[in-house]
Coordinates of C-alpha atoms in Angstrom, one line a residue:
X8 CA 127.0 95.5 120.4
X9 CA 125.9 91.9 120.3
X10 CA 127.3 89.4 117.6
X11 CA 126.0 91.0 114.2
X12 CA 125.1 87.8 112.4
X13 CA 123.6 86.1 115.4
X14 CA 121.4 89.1 116.0
X15 CA 120.2 89.2 112.4
X16 CA 119.7 85.5 112.2
X17 CA 117.7 85.5 115.5
X18 CA 115.5 88.3 114.8
X19 CA 114.9 87.3 111.2
X20 CA 113.7 84.0 112.5
X21 CA 111.6 85.8 115.0
X22 CA 110.0 87.7 112.1
X23 CA 109.2 84.5 110.4
X24 CA 107.5 83.1 113.5
X25 CA 105.5 86.2 114.0
X26 CA 104.4 86.2 110.3
X27 CA 102.9 82.8 110.9
X28 CA 101.9 83.2 114.6
X29 CA 98.5 84.7 113.7
X30 CA 97.4 81.4 112.2
X31 CA 98.2 79.3 115.3
X32 CA 95.8 78.1 118.1
X33 CA 98.2 79.8 120.6
X34 CA 97.6 83.2 119.1
X35 CA 93.8 82.7 119.2
X36 CA 93.9 82.1 122.8
X37 CA 96.3 85.2 123.3
X38 CA 94.1 87.3 121.1
X39 CA 91.1 86.6 123.2
X40 CA 92.7 87.6 126.4
X41 CA 94.2 90.7 124.9
X42 CA 90.9 91.8 123.6
X43 CA 89.4 91.2 127.2
X44 CA 92.1 93.4 128.7
X45 CA 91.7 96.1 126.0
X46 CA 88.5 96.0 123.8
X47 CA 90.2 98.5 121.4
X48 CA 92.5 95.8 120.3
X49 CA 90.4 93.5 118.1
X50 CA 92.0 90.1 116.8
X51 CA 92.3 91.9 113.3
X52 CA 94.4 94.8 114.7
X53 CA 96.6 92.5 116.7
X54 CA 97.3 90.4 113.6
X55 CA 98.0 93.4 111.6
X56 CA 100.3 94.8 114.1
X57 CA 102.4 91.6 114.5
X58 CA 102.8 91.2 110.7
X59 CA 103.8 94.8 110.3
X60 CA 106.4 94.1 113.0
X61 CA 107.6 91.0 111.0
X62 CA 107.4 92.7 107.6
X63 CA 109.2 96.1 108.4
X64 CA 111.4 95.6 111.3
X65 CA 112.4 91.9 111.2
X66 CA 113.7 91.1 107.8
X67 CA 117.5 90.7 107.3
X68 CA 117.4 93.9 105.1
X69 CA 115.7 96.0 107.9
X70 CA 118.0 94.5 110.7
X71 CA 121.2 95.2 108.7
X72 CA 119.9 98.8 108.2
X73 CA 119.2 99.2 112.1
X74 CA 122.6 97.8 113.0
X75 CA 124.3 100.3 110.7
X76 CA 123.4 103.0 113.3
X77 CA 125.1 101.1 116.1
X78 CA 128.7 102.2 117.1
X79 CA 131.2 99.3 117.5
X80 CA 132.5 100.7 120.9
X81 CA 129.2 100.9 122.6
X82 CA 129.8 100.0 126.3
X83 CA 128.5 96.6 127.8
X84 CA 125.6 96.2 130.3
X85 CA 124.0 99.6 130.1
X86 CA 120.5 99.6 131.6
X87 CA 117.8 101.2 129.7
X88 CA 114.3 101.7 131.0
X89 CA 111.4 101.7 128.6
X90 CA 108.0 102.6 129.5
X91 CA 105.5 101.4 126.9
X92 CA 102.5 103.0 125.5
X93 CA 99.3 101.2 125.2
X94 CA 97.3 102.8 122.4
X95 CA 98.5 100.4 119.5
X96 CA 99.3 96.8 119.9
X97 CA 103.0 96.1 120.6
X98 CA 103.7 99.7 119.8
X99 CA 106.9 99.8 121.9
X100 CA 108.6 96.9 120.2
X101 CA 110.8 99.0 118.0
X102 CA 112.1 100.7 121.1
X103 CA 112.9 97.4 122.5
X104 CA 114.7 96.2 119.3
X105 CA 116.7 99.4 119.3
X106 CA 117.9 98.7 122.8
X107 CA 118.8 95.1 122.3
X108 CA 120.6 96.0 119.0
X109 CA 123.1 97.9 121.3
X110 CA 123.6 95.0 123.5
X111 CA 122.0 97.0 126.4
X112 CA 119.7 95.5 129.1
X113 CA 116.0 96.3 128.6
X114 CA 113.9 97.1 131.6
X115 CA 110.3 97.2 130.3
X116 CA 107.4 98.8 132.1
X117 CA 104.4 97.3 130.3
X118 CA 101.1 99.4 129.8
X119 CA 98.3 98.2 131.7
X120 CA 96.3 98.5 128.2
X121 CA 98.9 96.1 126.5
X122 CA 100.6 93.9 128.8
X123 CA 100.3 90.6 127.1
X124 CA 101.4 90.9 123.6
X125 CA 105.1 91.9 124.2
X126 CA 105.7 89.0 126.7
X127 CA 104.4 86.7 124.0
X128 CA 106.9 87.9 121.6
X129 CA 109.6 87.8 124.1
X130 CA 108.7 84.3 124.9
X131 CA 109.0 83.4 121.1
X132 CA 112.4 85.1 121.1
X133 CA 113.5 83.1 124.2
X134 CA 113.2 79.9 122.2
X135 CA 115.2 81.4 119.3
X136 CA 117.8 83.5 121.2
X137 CA 117.8 82.9 124.9
X138 CA 121.0 84.9 125.2
X139 CA 119.1 87.9 123.8
X140 CA 115.8 87.3 125.8
X141 CA 117.8 87.1 129.1
X142 CA 118.6 90.9 128.7
X143 CA 114.9 91.7 128.9
X144 CA 113.3 92.2 132.2
X145 CA 109.4 93.1 132.2
X146 CA 107.0 94.4 134.9
X147 CA 103.3 95.3 134.8
X148 CA 101.1 97.2 137.2
X149 CA 100.1 100.8 137.3
X150 CA 102.6 103.5 136.9
X151 CA 102.9 105.8 140.0
X152 CA 105.5 107.6 141.9
X153 CA 106.4 104.4 143.8
X154 CA 110.1 104.5 143.9
X155 CA 110.2 100.8 142.8
X156 CA 110.0 101.2 139.0
X157 CA 112.3 98.7 137.5
X158 CA 112.9 97.2 140.9
X159 CA 114.4 100.4 142.1
X160 CA 117.5 100.0 140.0
X161 CA 119.2 103.0 138.5
X162 CA 118.9 103.3 134.8
X163 CA 121.5 104.7 132.3
X164 CA 118.9 106.0 130.0
X165 CA 114.9 106.3 129.9
X166 CA 112.9 105.9 126.8
X167 CA 109.1 106.6 126.8
X168 CA 106.1 107.9 125.2
X169 CA 103.7 109.8 127.4
X170 CA 102.5 113.0 129.0
X171 CA 104.6 115.9 130.5
X172 CA 103.1 114.7 133.9
X173 CA 104.8 111.3 133.2
X174 CA 108.1 113.1 132.3
X175 CA 108.0 115.0 135.5
X176 CA 107.4 111.9 137.5
X177 CA 110.3 110.1 136.0
X178 CA 112.6 113.0 136.5
X179 CA 111.8 112.9 140.2
X180 CA 112.2 109.1 140.3
X181 CA 115.5 109.1 138.3
X182 CA 117.3 112.4 138.9
X183 CA 120.1 113.1 136.5
X184 CA 119.2 110.2 134.1
X185 CA 119.1 111.2 130.5
X186 CA 115.8 110.3 128.6
X187 CA 114.1 110.5 125.3
X188 CA 110.5 111.5 126.1
X189 CA 107.9 111.6 123.4
X190 CA 104.5 113.6 123.9
X191 CA 101.4 113.7 122.1
X192 CA 101.6 113.9 118.2
X193 CA 99.3 113.6 115.4
X194 CA 99.5 112.8 111.5
X195 CA 97.6 114.5 108.6
X196 CA 96.7 113.5 105.3
X197 CA 96.5 115.9 102.2
X198 CA 94.2 115.1 99.5
X199 CA 94.7 116.3 95.8
X200 CA 91.2 115.7 95.0
X201 CA 92.2 113.2 92.2
X202 CA 92.1 110.1 94.6
X203 CA 90.0 107.2 93.3
X204 CA 87.8 105.0 95.6
X205 CA 90.7 102.5 96.2
X206 CA 93.0 105.3 97.4
X207 CA 90.3 106.6 99.6
X208 CA 89.8 103.2 101.1
X209 CA 93.5 103.2 101.8
X210 CA 93.1 106.6 103.5
X211 CA 90.3 105.2 105.5
X212 CA 92.6 102.4 106.8
X213 CA 95.3 104.9 107.8
X214 CA 92.5 106.7 109.8
X215 CA 90.6 103.9 111.4
X216 CA 92.8 100.8 111.5
X217 CA 93.6 101.4 115.3
X218 CA 90.5 103.5 116.0
X219 CA 92.4 106.6 115.2
X220 CA 94.8 105.9 118.0
X221 CA 98.6 106.4 117.8
X222 CA 100.7 109.2 116.5
X223 CA 100.6 107.5 113.0
X224 CA 97.0 107.3 112.5
X225 CA 95.8 110.1 110.2
X226 CA 93.4 112.3 112.3
X227 CA 93.4 115.5 110.5
X228 CA 92.8 116.1 106.7
X229 CA 93.3 118.9 104.1
X230 CA 91.0 118.5 101.3
X231 CA 90.8 120.8 98.1
X232 CA 87.9 123.4 98.1
X233 CA 85.0 121.9 96.3
X234 CA 85.9 118.2 97.0
X235 CA 82.8 115.9 97.6
X236 CA 83.4 114.7 101.3
X237 CA 80.5 112.1 100.7
X238 CA 83.1 110.2 98.5
X239 CA 85.4 109.8 101.4
X240 CA 82.3 108.9 103.7
X241 CA 81.3 106.1 101.3
X242 CA 84.9 104.7 100.8
X243 CA 85.4 104.7 104.5
X244 CA 82.4 102.1 105.0
X245 CA 85.3 99.6 104.2
X246 CA 86.3 99.9 108.0
X247 CA 82.7 100.2 109.3
X248 CA 82.3 96.5 110.3
X249 CA 85.6 96.3 112.2
X250 CA 85.0 99.4 114.3
X251 CA 81.3 98.5 114.9
X252 CA 82.6 95.5 116.9
X253 CA 84.3 97.8 119.3
X254 CA 81.9 98.9 122.0
X255 CA 83.9 101.7 123.7
X256 CA 84.6 103.2 120.2
X257 CA 80.9 103.2 119.1
X258 CA 79.8 104.6 122.4
X259 CA 82.2 107.5 122.1
X260 CA 81.0 108.1 118.4
X261 CA 77.3 108.0 119.5
X262 CA 78.0 110.4 122.4
X263 CA 79.7 112.9 119.9
X264 CA 77.0 112.5 117.5
X265 CA 74.2 113.1 120.0
X266 CA 75.8 116.3 121.3
X267 CA 76.3 117.5 117.6
X268 CA 72.8 116.8 117.0
X269 CA 71.6 118.7 120.0
X270 CA 73.6 121.6 119.0
X271 CA 72.3 121.5 115.4
X272 CA 75.8 121.0 113.8
X273 CA 75.3 118.0 111.8
X274 CA 75.3 118.6 108.0
X275 CA 76.9 122.1 108.3
X276 CA 80.3 121.1 107.1
X277 CA 80.8 124.4 105.3
X278 CA 81.2 126.1 108.7
X279 CA 83.7 125.7 111.3
X280 CA 82.6 123.4 113.9
X281 CA 80.1 121.7 111.4
X282 CA 79.9 117.9 111.2
X283 CA 79.2 115.2 108.6
X284 CA 78.0 112.0 110.0
X285 CA 79.8 109.0 108.6
X286 CA 77.6 106.4 110.2
X287 CA 80.5 105.3 112.6
X288 CA 82.5 108.4 112.7
X289 CA 82.2 112.3 112.5
X290 CA 84.0 114.6 110.1
X291 CA 84.5 117.9 111.8
X292 CA 85.7 121.0 110.0
X293 CA 88.1 122.6 112.4
X294 CA 91.4 124.3 112.6
X295 CA 92.6 122.5 115.4
X296 CA 94.1 119.0 115.6
X297 CA 93.7 116.2 118.0
X298 CA 90.0 115.2 117.5
X299 CA 88.4 112.9 120.1
X300 CA 88.0 109.2 119.4
X301 CA 85.2 108.7 116.9
X302 CA 86.0 111.9 115.0
X303 CA 88.3 113.1 112.2
X304 CA 88.9 116.7 111.7
X305 CA 89.5 118.6 108.3
X306 CA 89.7 121.8 106.6
X307 CA 89.6 123.0 103.0
X308 CA 92.3 124.6 101.1
X309 CA 92.4 126.4 97.8
X310 CA 96.3 127.1 98.0
X311 CA 98.8 124.7 99.2
X312 CA 100.4 127.6 101.1
X313 CA 97.6 127.0 103.6
X314 CA 98.9 123.6 104.3
X315 CA 102.4 124.7 104.7
X316 CA 101.4 127.3 107.1
X317 CA 99.4 124.8 109.2
X318 CA 102.4 122.5 109.2
X319 CA 104.6 125.4 110.3
X320 CA 102.2 126.2 113.1
X321 CA 102.0 122.7 114.3
X322 CA 105.5 121.5 113.5
X323 CA 106.4 120.4 116.9
X324 CA 103.2 118.2 117.1
X325 CA 103.1 116.5 113.7
X326 CA 104.5 113.0 113.3
X327 CA 103.8 112.6 109.5
X328 CA 102.3 114.3 106.7
X329 CA 100.9 111.8 104.2
X330 CA 99.9 112.2 100.5
X331 CA 100.1 108.6 99.6
X332 CA 97.9 106.4 101.6
X333 CA 97.8 102.8 103.0
X334 CA 101.4 103.2 104.5
X335 CA 100.7 105.0 107.8
X336 CA 100.8 101.9 110.0
X337 CA 103.8 100.3 108.1
X338 CA 106.7 102.6 109.2
X339 CA 110.3 101.5 108.1
X340 CA 112.8 100.6 110.8
X341 CA 114.4 104.0 110.5
X342 CA 111.1 106.0 110.2
X343 CA 111.8 107.3 113.7
X344 CA 109.1 108.2 116.1
X345 CA 109.1 112.2 116.3
X346 CA 111.9 112.1 113.7
X347 CA 114.6 111.4 116.3
X348 CA 117.0 108.4 115.7
X349 CA 116.3 106.3 118.6
X350 CA 119.5 104.3 118.4
X351 CA 121.6 107.5 118.3
X352 CA 119.7 109.0 121.3
X353 CA 120.3 105.7 123.3
X354 CA 123.9 105.9 122.3
X355 CA 124.4 109.4 123.3
X356 CA 122.5 109.2 126.6
X357 CA 124.1 105.9 127.7
X358 CA 127.6 107.2 127.1
X359 CA 127.2 110.7 128.2
X360 CA 129.2 110.2 131.5
X361 CA 131.9 108.1 129.9

């Protein structure tokens, strides 16, 4: 593993740099280019993501906690291939941090939807800790069965979030290489019915901060029977202006609303498949998770056993269940994706043949 004190000092300083980065002219130029590349990533979303990284991952306390999972005898110069998702700004940073805390080399395949933010972060790191940033190798371009991923080098471990088809491609390109593959997941919120307006506004943030994208965004709700859903619609207006600025999001919402209107399903929320129009999103009563962009699905419950049964049915697809709101996009450094300890998975995979 790298020198513990140097690692903590370096990344804690990076955290302070990121926390102030959003107010600098350099960030303004970067955020403009990022939004051109991916119109779903507004400046506000980028700023929130960077500050969340600084606050939750890059404090001395968080870094101490992360290093507590690192074995002292981890072998040097292991190569870890990281294939980044592009649904939330810099969403793959935590995977990169976990790789670097082991002292491994990180070979990063950037998403075509988010290929600018992570290099900017690594650029800041290079000014603080060039010895660490020198172990990061990044590449862009479309992902395909090219035989040239990571420069054709053999990896000791692969870490990615993606589809089953991506997993199949990687198995063919890197036969015998251990990997941690993460598929599609969703998060749900469970309302007690006693939430006040401020709590419902925090729920709206958890639902819409990243347009509902990412496994931690709440895209499914359980509400007690008799709950006035208009209260949620009204509270969600706090996010309306931000989402109205995003053309592709609003186009998708309008398309869904037009189809629902043609089918006569707007206003029939007491029935399965019925919708409530929130003005910039649809609430759809459904027993199935994974709604399209521009829609949040829900169902009523009169017994908490119904919620527990739903969770059992979808246990392999649920990222998180929230009963307190405003924290979905602020995971702690050991709030592992899919509940799998990333450092332990990397350690086991990279030492499997030793």
